[in-house]
mmCIF file of C-alpha atoms in Angstrom:
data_model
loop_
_atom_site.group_PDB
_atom_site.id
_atom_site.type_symbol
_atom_site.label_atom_id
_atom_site.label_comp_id
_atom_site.label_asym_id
_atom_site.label_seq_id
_atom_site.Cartn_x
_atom_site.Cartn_y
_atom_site.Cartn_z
ATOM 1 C CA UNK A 1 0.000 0.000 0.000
ATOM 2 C CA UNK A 2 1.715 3.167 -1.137
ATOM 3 C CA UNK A 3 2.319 5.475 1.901
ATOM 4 C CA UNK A 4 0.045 8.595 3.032
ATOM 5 C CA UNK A 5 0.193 11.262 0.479
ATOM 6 C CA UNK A 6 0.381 8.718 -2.791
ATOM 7 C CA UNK A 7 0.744 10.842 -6.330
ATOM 8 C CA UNK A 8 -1.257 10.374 -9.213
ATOM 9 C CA UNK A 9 -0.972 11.649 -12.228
ATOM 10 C CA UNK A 10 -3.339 13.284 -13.760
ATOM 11 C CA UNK A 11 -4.470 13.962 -17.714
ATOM 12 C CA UNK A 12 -1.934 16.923 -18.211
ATOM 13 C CA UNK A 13 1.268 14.692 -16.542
ATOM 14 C CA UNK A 14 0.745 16.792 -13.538
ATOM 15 C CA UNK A 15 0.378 14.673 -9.929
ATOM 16 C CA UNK A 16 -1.687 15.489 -6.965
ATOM 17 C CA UNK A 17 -1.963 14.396 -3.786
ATOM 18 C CA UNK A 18 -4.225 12.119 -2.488
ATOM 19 C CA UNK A 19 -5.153 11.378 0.821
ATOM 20 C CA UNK A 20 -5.232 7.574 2.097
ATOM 21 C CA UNK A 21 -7.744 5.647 3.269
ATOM 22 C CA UNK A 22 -8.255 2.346 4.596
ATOM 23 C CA UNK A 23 -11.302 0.097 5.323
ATOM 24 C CA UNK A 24 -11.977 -3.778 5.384
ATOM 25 C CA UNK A 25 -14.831 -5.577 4.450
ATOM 26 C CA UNK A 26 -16.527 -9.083 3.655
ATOM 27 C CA UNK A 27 -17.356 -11.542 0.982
ATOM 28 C CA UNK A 28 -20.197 -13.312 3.438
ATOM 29 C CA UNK A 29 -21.831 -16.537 2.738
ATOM 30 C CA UNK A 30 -23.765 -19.427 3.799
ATOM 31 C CA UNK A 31 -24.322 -22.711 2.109
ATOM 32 C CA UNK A 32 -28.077 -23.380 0.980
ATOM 33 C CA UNK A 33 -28.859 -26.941 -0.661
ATOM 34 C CA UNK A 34 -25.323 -27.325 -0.993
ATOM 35 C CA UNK A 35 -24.891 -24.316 -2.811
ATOM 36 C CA UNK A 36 -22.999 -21.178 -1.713
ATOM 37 C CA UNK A 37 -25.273 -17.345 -1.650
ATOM 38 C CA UNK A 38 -23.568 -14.533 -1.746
ATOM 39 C CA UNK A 39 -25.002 -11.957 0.837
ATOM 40 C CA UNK A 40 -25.145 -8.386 -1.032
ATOM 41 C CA UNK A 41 -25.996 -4.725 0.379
ATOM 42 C CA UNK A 42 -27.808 -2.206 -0.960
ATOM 43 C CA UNK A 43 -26.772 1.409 0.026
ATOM 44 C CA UNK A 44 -28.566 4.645 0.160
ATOM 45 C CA UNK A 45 -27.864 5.033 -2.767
ATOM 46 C CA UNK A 46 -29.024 1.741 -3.975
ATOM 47 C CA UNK A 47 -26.303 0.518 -5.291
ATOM 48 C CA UNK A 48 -25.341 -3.224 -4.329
ATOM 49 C CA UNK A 49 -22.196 -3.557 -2.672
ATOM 50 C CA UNK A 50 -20.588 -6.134 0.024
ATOM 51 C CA UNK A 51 -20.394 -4.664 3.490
ATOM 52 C CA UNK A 52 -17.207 -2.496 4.488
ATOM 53 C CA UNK A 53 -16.110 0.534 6.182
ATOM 54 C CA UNK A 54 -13.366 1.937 7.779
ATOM 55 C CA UNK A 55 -10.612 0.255 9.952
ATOM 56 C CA UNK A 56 -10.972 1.842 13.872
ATOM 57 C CA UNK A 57 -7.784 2.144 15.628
ATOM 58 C CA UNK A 58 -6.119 -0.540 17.220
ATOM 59 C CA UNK A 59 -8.321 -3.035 14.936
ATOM 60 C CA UNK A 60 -6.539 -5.164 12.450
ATOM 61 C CA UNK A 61 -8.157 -5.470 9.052
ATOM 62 C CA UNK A 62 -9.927 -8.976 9.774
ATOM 63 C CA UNK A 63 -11.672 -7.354 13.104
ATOM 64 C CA UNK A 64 -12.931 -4.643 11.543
ATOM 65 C CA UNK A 65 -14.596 -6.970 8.019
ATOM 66 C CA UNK A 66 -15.982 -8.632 10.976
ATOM 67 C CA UNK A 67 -16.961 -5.516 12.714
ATOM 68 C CA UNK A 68 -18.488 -4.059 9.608
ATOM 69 C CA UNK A 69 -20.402 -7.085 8.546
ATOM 70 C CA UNK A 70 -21.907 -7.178 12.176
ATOM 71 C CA UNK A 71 -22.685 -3.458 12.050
ATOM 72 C CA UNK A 72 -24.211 -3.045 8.644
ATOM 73 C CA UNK A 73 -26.212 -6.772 8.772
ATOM 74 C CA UNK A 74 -26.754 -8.174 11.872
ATOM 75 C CA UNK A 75 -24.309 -10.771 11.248
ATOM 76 C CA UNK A 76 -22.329 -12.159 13.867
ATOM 77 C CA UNK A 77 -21.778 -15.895 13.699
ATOM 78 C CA UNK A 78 -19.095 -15.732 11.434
ATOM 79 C CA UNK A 79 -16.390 -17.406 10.386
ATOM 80 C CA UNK A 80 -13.104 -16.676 8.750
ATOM 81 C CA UNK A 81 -11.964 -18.587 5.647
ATOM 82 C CA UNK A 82 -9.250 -16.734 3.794
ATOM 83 C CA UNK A 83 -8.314 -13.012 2.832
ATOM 84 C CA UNK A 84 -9.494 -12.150 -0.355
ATOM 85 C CA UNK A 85 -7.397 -9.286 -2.603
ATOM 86 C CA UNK A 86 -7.441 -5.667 -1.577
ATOM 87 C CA UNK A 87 -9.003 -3.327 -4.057
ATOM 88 C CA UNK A 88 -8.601 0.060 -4.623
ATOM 89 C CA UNK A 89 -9.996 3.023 -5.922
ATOM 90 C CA UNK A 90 -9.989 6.989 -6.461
ATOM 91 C CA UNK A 91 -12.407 9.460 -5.758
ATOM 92 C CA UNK A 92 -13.473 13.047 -4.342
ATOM 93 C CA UNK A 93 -14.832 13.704 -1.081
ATOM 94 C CA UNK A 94 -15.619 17.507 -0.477
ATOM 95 C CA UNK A 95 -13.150 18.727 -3.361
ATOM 96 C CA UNK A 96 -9.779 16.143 -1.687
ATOM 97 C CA UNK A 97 -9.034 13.403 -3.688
ATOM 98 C CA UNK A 98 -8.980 10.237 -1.396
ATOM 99 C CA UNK A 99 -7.121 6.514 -2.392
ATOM 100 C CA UNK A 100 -9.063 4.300 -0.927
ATOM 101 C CA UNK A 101 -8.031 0.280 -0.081
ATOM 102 C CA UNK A 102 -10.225 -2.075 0.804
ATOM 103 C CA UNK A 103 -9.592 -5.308 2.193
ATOM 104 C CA UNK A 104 -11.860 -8.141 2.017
ATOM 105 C CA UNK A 105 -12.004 -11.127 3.736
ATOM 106 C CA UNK A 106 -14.153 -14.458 2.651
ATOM 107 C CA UNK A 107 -16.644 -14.870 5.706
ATOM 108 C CA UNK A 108 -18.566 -18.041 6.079
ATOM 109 C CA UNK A 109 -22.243 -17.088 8.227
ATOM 110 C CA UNK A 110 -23.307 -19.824 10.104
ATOM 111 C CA UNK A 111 -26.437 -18.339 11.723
ATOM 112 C CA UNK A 112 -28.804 -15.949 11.629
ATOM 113 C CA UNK A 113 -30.509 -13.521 8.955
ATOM 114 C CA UNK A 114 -29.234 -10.768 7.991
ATOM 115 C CA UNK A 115 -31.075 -7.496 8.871
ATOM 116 C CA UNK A 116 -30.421 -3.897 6.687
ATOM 117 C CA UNK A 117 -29.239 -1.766 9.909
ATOM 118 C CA UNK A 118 -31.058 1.527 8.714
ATOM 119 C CA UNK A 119 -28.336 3.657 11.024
ATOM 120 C CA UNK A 120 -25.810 2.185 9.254
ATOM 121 C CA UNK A 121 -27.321 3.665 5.788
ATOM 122 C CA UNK A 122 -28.063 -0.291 4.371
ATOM 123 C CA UNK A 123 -31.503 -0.369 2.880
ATOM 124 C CA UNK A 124 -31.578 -4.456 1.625
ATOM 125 C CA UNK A 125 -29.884 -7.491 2.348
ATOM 126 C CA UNK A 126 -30.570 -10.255 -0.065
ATOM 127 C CA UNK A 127 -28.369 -13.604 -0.444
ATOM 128 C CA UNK A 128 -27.592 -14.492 -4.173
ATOM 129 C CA UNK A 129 -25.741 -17.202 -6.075
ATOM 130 C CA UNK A 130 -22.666 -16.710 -7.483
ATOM 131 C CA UNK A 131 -24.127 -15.588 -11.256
ATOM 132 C CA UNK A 132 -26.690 -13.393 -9.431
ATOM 133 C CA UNK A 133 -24.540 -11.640 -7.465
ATOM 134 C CA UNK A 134 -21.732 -10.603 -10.228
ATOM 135 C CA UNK A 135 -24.802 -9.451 -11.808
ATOM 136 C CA UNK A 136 -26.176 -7.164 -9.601
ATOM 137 C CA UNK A 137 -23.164 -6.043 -7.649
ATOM 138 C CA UNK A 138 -23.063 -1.874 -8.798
ATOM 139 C CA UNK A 139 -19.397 -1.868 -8.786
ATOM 140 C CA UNK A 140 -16.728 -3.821 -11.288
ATOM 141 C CA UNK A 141 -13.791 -3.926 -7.945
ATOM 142 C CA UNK A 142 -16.746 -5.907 -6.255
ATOM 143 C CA UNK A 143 -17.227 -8.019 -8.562
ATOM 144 C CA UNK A 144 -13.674 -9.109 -9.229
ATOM 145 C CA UNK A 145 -13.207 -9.838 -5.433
ATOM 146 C CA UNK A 146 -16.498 -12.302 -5.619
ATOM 147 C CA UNK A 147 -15.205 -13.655 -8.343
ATOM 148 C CA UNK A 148 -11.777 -14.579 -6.034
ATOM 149 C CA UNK A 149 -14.442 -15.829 -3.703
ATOM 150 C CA UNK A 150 -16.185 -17.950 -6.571
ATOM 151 C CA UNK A 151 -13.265 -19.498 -7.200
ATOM 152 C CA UNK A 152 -12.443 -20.108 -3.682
ATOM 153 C CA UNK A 153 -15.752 -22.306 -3.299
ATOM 154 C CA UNK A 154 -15.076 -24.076 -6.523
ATOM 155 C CA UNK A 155 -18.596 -22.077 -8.248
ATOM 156 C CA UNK A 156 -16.171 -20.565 -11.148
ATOM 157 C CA UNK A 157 -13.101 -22.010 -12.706
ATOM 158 C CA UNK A 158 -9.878 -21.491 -11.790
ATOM 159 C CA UNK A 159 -7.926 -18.469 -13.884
ATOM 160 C CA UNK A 160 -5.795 -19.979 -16.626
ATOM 161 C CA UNK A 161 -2.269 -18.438 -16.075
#
């Protein structure tokens, strides 16, 4: 991860700063007639997403996916099955430019339903197979990390290379 204050160029050559960012999320899911679902989110927004947010301090990256799953679904019987890649992505908040990582964890739930927390800003929670969720998932980083997860459970093939 590069270090707080990261360059990027921009269209003219130029580079500006951006601010980091860190957060950690989950891949959640739970095994249904043998079958893995995929537990999306839908924000304010309604865009579908996997739960995330930002790392508190003194948390490493797996507590706070675990956190943020708990906080955003209800979630709490979960268990931890590998890290997943870290994404990353650019954008503006209030005129800074922020570099955001994510890191993502595959979380297997092995009880109870998950339950939009309205505080948190989630408006749905809906569990989906592996072909529904690349679907419907709003974002094309999302979709690559469920894909990891895919292939994790053996619902995708393997990447040639």
């Amino acid at each position: 991860m590069p270090e707080r204050g990261a360059r990027r160029g921009g269209r003219s050559g130029s580079t500006r700063t951006a601010r980091i960012e860190t957060s950690s999320g989950g891949v959640v899911y739970r095994w249904f007639n043998g079958e893995p679902r995929f537990l999306l989110i839908r924000d304010p927004y309604r865009n579908w997403g996997l739960p995330k947010g930002h790392i508190e301090g003194g948390e490493s990256p797996e507590e706070a996916a675990l956190r943020e799953v708990a906080e955003e679904t209800g979630l709490v019987e979960l268990e931890v099955v590998t890290q997943l890649p870290t994404i990353d992505w650019y954008f503006r908040d209030r005129g800074t430019l922020i570099h955001k990582f994510c890191h993502f964890f595959l979380l297997e739930s092995t009880a109870g339903e998950p339950v939009p927390q309205h505080d948190e800003g989630i408006t749905a929670c809906t569990w989906r197979s592996i072909d529904d969720a690349l679907r419907i998932v709003s974002y094309a980083n999302a979709r690559e990390v469920l894909r990891t997860a895919g292939r994790h459970l053996g619902e995708l093939p393997q990447q040639a290379g």
